[in-house]
Coordinates of C-alpha atoms in Angstrom, one line a residue:
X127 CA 0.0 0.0 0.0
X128 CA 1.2 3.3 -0.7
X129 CA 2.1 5.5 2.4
X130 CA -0.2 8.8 3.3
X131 CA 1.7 11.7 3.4
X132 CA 0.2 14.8 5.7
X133 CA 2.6 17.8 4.7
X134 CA 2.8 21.4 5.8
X135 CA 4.3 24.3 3.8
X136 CA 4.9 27.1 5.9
X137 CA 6.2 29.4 3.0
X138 CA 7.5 33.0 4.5
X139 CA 5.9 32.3 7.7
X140 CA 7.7 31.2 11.6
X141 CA 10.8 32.6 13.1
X142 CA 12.4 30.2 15.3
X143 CA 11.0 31.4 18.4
X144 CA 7.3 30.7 16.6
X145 CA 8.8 27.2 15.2
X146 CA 9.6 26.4 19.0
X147 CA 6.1 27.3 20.2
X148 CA 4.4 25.5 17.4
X149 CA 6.6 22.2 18.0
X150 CA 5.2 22.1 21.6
X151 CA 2.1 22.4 21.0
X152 CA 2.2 20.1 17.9
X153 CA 4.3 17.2 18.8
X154 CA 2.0 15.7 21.7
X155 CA -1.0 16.2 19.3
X156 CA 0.6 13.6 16.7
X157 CA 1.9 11.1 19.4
X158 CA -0.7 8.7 18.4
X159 CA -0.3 8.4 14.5
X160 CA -1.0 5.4 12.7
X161 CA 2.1 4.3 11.8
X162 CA 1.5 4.5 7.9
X163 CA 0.9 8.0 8.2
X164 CA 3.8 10.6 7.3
X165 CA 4.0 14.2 8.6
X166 CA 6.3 16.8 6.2
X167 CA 7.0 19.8 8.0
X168 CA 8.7 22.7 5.5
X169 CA 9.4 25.5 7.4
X170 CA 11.7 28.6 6.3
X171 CA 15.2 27.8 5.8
X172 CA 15.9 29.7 9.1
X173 CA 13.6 27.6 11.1
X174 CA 15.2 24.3 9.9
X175 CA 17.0 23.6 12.9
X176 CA 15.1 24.7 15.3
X177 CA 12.1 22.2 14.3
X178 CA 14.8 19.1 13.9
X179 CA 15.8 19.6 17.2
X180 CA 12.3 20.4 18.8
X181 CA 10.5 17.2 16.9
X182 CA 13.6 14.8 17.0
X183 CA 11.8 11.5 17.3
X184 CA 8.1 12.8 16.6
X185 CA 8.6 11.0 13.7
X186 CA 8.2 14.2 11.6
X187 CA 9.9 15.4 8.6
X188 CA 11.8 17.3 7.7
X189 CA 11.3 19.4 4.0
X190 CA 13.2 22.3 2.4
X191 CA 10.8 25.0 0.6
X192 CA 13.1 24.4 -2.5
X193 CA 16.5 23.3 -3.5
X194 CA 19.3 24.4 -6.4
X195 CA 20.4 21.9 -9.0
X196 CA 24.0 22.6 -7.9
X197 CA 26.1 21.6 -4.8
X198 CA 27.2 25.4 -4.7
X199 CA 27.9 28.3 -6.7
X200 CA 27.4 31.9 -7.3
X201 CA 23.8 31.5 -6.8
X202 CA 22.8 34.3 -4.4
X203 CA 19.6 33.1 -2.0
X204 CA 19.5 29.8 -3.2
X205 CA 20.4 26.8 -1.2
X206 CA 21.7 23.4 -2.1
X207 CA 21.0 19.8 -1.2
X208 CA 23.9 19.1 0.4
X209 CA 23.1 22.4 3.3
X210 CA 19.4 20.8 4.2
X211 CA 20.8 17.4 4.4
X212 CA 23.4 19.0 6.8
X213 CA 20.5 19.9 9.2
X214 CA 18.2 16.6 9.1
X215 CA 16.2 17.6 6.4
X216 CA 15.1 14.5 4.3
X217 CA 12.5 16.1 1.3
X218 CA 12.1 19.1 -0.7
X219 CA 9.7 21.1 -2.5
X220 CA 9.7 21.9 -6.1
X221 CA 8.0 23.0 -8.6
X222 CA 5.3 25.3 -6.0
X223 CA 3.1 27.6 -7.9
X224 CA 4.6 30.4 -6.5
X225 CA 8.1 30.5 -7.6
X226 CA 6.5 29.6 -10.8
X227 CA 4.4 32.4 -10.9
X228 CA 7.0 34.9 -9.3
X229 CA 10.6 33.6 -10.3
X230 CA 9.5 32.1 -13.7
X231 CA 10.3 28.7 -12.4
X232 CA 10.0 26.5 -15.7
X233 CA 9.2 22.6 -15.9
X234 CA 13.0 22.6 -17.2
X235 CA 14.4 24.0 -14.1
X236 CA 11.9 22.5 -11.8
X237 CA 13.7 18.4 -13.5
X238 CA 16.8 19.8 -12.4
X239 CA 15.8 20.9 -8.6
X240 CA 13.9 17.7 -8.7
X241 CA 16.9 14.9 -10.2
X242 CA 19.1 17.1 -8.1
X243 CA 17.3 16.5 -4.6
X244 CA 17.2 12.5 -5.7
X245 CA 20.8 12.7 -6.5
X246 CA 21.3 13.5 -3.4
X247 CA 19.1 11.4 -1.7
X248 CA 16.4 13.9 -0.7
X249 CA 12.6 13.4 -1.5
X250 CA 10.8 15.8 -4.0
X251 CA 7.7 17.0 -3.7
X252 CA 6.7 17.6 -6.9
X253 CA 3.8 20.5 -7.3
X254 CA 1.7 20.6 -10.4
X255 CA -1.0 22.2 -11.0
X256 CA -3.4 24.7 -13.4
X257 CA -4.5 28.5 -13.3
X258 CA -8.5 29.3 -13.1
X259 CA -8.3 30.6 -16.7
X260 CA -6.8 27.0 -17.4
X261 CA -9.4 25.1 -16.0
X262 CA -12.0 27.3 -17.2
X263 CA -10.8 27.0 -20.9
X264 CA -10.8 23.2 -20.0
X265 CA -6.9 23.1 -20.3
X266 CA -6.2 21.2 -16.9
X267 CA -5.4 17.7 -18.3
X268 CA -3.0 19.3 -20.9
X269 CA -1.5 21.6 -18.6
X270 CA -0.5 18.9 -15.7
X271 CA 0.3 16.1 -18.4
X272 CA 3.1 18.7 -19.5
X273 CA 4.3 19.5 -16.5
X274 CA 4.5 15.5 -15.6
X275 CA 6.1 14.5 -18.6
X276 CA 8.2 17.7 -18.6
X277 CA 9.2 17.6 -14.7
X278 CA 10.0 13.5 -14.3
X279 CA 12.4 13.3 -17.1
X280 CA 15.0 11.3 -15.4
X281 CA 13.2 10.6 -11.9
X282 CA 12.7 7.4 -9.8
X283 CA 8.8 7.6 -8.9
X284 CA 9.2 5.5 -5.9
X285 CA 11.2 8.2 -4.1
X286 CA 8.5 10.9 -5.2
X287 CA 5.5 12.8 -4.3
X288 CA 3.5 14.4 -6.8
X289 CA 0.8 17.2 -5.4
X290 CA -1.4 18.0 -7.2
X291 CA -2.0 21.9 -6.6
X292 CA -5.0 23.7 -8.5
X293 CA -3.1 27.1 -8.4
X294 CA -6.8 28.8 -8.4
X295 CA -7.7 27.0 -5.1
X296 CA -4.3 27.9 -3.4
X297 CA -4.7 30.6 -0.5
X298 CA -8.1 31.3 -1.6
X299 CA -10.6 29.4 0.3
X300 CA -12.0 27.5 -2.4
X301 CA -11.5 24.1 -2.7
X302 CA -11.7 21.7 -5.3
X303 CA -14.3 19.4 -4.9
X304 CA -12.8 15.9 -3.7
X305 CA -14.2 13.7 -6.4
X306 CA -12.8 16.3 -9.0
X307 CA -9.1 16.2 -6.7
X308 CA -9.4 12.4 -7.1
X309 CA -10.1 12.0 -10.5
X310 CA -6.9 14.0 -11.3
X311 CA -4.8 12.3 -9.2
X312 CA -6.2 9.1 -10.5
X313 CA -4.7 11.1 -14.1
X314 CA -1.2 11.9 -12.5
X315 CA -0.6 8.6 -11.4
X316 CA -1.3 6.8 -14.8
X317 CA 0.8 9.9 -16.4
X318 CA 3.7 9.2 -14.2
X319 CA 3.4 5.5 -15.1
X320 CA 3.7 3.7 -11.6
X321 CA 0.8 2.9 -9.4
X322 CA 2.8 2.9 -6.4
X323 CA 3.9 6.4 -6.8
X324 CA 2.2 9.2 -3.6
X325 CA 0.1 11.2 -5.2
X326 CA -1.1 14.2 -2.7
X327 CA -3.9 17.3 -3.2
X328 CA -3.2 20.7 -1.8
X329 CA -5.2 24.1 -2.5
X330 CA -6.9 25.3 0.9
X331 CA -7.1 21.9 2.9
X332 CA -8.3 22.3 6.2
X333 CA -10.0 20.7 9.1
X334 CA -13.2 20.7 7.5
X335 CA -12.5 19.3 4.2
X336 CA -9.6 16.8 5.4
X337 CA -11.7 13.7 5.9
X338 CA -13.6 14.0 2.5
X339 CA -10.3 14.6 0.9
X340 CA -8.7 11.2 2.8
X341 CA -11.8 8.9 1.8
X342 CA -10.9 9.3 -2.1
X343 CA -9.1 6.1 -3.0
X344 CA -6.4 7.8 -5.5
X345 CA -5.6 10.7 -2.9
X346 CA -2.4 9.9 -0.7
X347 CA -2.1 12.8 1.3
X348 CA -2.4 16.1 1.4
X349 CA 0.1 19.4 1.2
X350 CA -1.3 21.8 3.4
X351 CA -0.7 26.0 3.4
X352 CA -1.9 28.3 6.1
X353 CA -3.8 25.4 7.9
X354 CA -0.3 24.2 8.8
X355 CA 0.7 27.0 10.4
X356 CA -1.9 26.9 13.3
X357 CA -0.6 23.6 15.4
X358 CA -3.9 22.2 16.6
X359 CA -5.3 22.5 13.0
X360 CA -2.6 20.4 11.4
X361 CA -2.6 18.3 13.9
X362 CA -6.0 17.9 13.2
X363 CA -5.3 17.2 10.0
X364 CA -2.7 14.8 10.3
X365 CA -5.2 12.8 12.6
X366 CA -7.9 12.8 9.9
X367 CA -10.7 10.4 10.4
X368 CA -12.1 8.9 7.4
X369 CA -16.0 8.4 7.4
X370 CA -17.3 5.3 7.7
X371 CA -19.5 3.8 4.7
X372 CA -23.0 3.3 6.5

C-alpha cells in the first residue's frame, strides 16, 4: 500500500522562536499516528533547525521549501541539497506555484531541482498544477500532463511525491471538490506510469475538508498551506478520520 503523506508548507511564515512554540504544541497532538501515516513539515530555511531539534523523534519530517540543481555556486539566495541534508532535512519542495508564478520557475528547471534533490538522496515533492483561466478554458489535463512529462524526465517515482495543486484553489478558500481532486490524481498517477507512486492534493485543505479529501481512494495525502501553520489545525489534520460507509 502506498504511504499517506500529511505535509505542511509554511512558506514565509515562523521565526524560530514561533517554530519552537508550534513544535510544543504540535508534537504531543501527533503522538498517536497510525504508523503509515507521514507528517512533512517545511518551514523557512531559518527555522530548519530549530524544528529538527524540537520534533527529534516525533517521527516528523523534515522538508526544504526548495532546492538548487547545484552543490554550490554563485547562486545568491539559493540553497543546495547538500546544506538541508546537513540539518536533518530529508525532502524538498519543487515545482510550487509560487516561484512559478514569481521567479519564472519553468518545468525545465523544476527536473533539475527535482533529479538534483534524488541525487542527493532527498525526496521531491513535486507540485503541479493549473490557473482558473486553465481550467475554465478546459486546459487542466494538458497543462499537468506537460508539466508531468516535462518535470519527471529522469526521476525514480518510488522516491517521489506528486501534489497536485489547482493554483486557483491555493490561499483562496476554495476548494476543489474531492471527487474532482481524485479523479486527477487518478490522471497523474497513470501519467507518471507507476501505481505505487504518492500522489497528494493541496489548495486550501483544512479541518473541515480533510476527511472528505482522505476517503478518495487515488488521494495519498495532502500538502497543506496556512492550515499548517496553526498547530492544533494540522494536527487535526494529520489525525484525519475517514468516514465510515453506513
Amino acid at each position: 500500500m502506498r504511504r499517506t503523506v500529511i505535509a505542511g508548507n509554511w512558506k514565509m511564515h515562523m521565526t524560530c522562536a514561533e517554530t519552537r512554540e508550534f513544535a510544543a504544541v504540535f508534537r504531543p497532538l501527533i503522538a498517536d499516528l497510525p504508523s503509515n501515516r507521514q507528517v512533512v513539515l517545511a518551514p523557512p530555511f531559518t527555522s530548519i533547525p530549530t524544528l529538527c531539534r524540537h520534533l527529534e523523534g516525533a517521527g516528523v519530517a523534515i522538508a526544504g521549501q526548495n532546492v538548487h540543481w547545484e552543490e554550490k555556486g554563485a547562486y545568491t539566495g539559493m540553497i543546495s541539497a547538500p546544506m538541508l541534508i546537513e540539518h536533518g532535512v530529508t525532502h524538498a519542495i519543487v515545482g510550487h506555484s509560487e516561484p512559478r508564478k514569481y521567479y519564472s520557475e519553468t518545468d525545465e528547471q523544476i527536473n533539475l531541482r527535482a533529479r538534483s534533490a534524488q541525487d542527493h538522496g532527498l525526496i521531491p515533492i513535486l507540485c503541479v498544477g493549473e490557473s482558473l483561466d486553465q481550467r475554465e478554458a478546459r486546459e487542466t489535463e494538458r497543462v499537468i500532463h506537460r508539466q508531468i512529462e516535462q518535470g519527471l524526465e529522469g526521476i525514480d517515482p518510488l522516491r517521489l511525491i506528486v501534489a497536485y495543486e489547482p493554483i486557483w484553489a491555493i490561499g483562496t478558500g476554495k476548494s476543489c471538490a474531492a471527487e474532482e481532486a481524485n479523479r486527477i490524481c487518478r490522471l497523474i498517477r497513470g501519467w507518471v506510469g507507476n501505481p505505487d507512486v504518492v500522489v497528494q492534493y493541496g489548495g486550501s485543505v483544512n479541518p473541515g475538508t480533510i476527511d472528505e479529501l482522505m476517503a478518495q481512494n487515488d488521494i495519498d495525502g495532502v500538502l497543506v498551506g496556512g492550515a499548517s501553520l496553526d498547530p492544533v489545525s494540522f494536527a487535526r489534520i494529520a489525525n484525519y478520520q475517514v468516514p465510515v460507509a453506513a
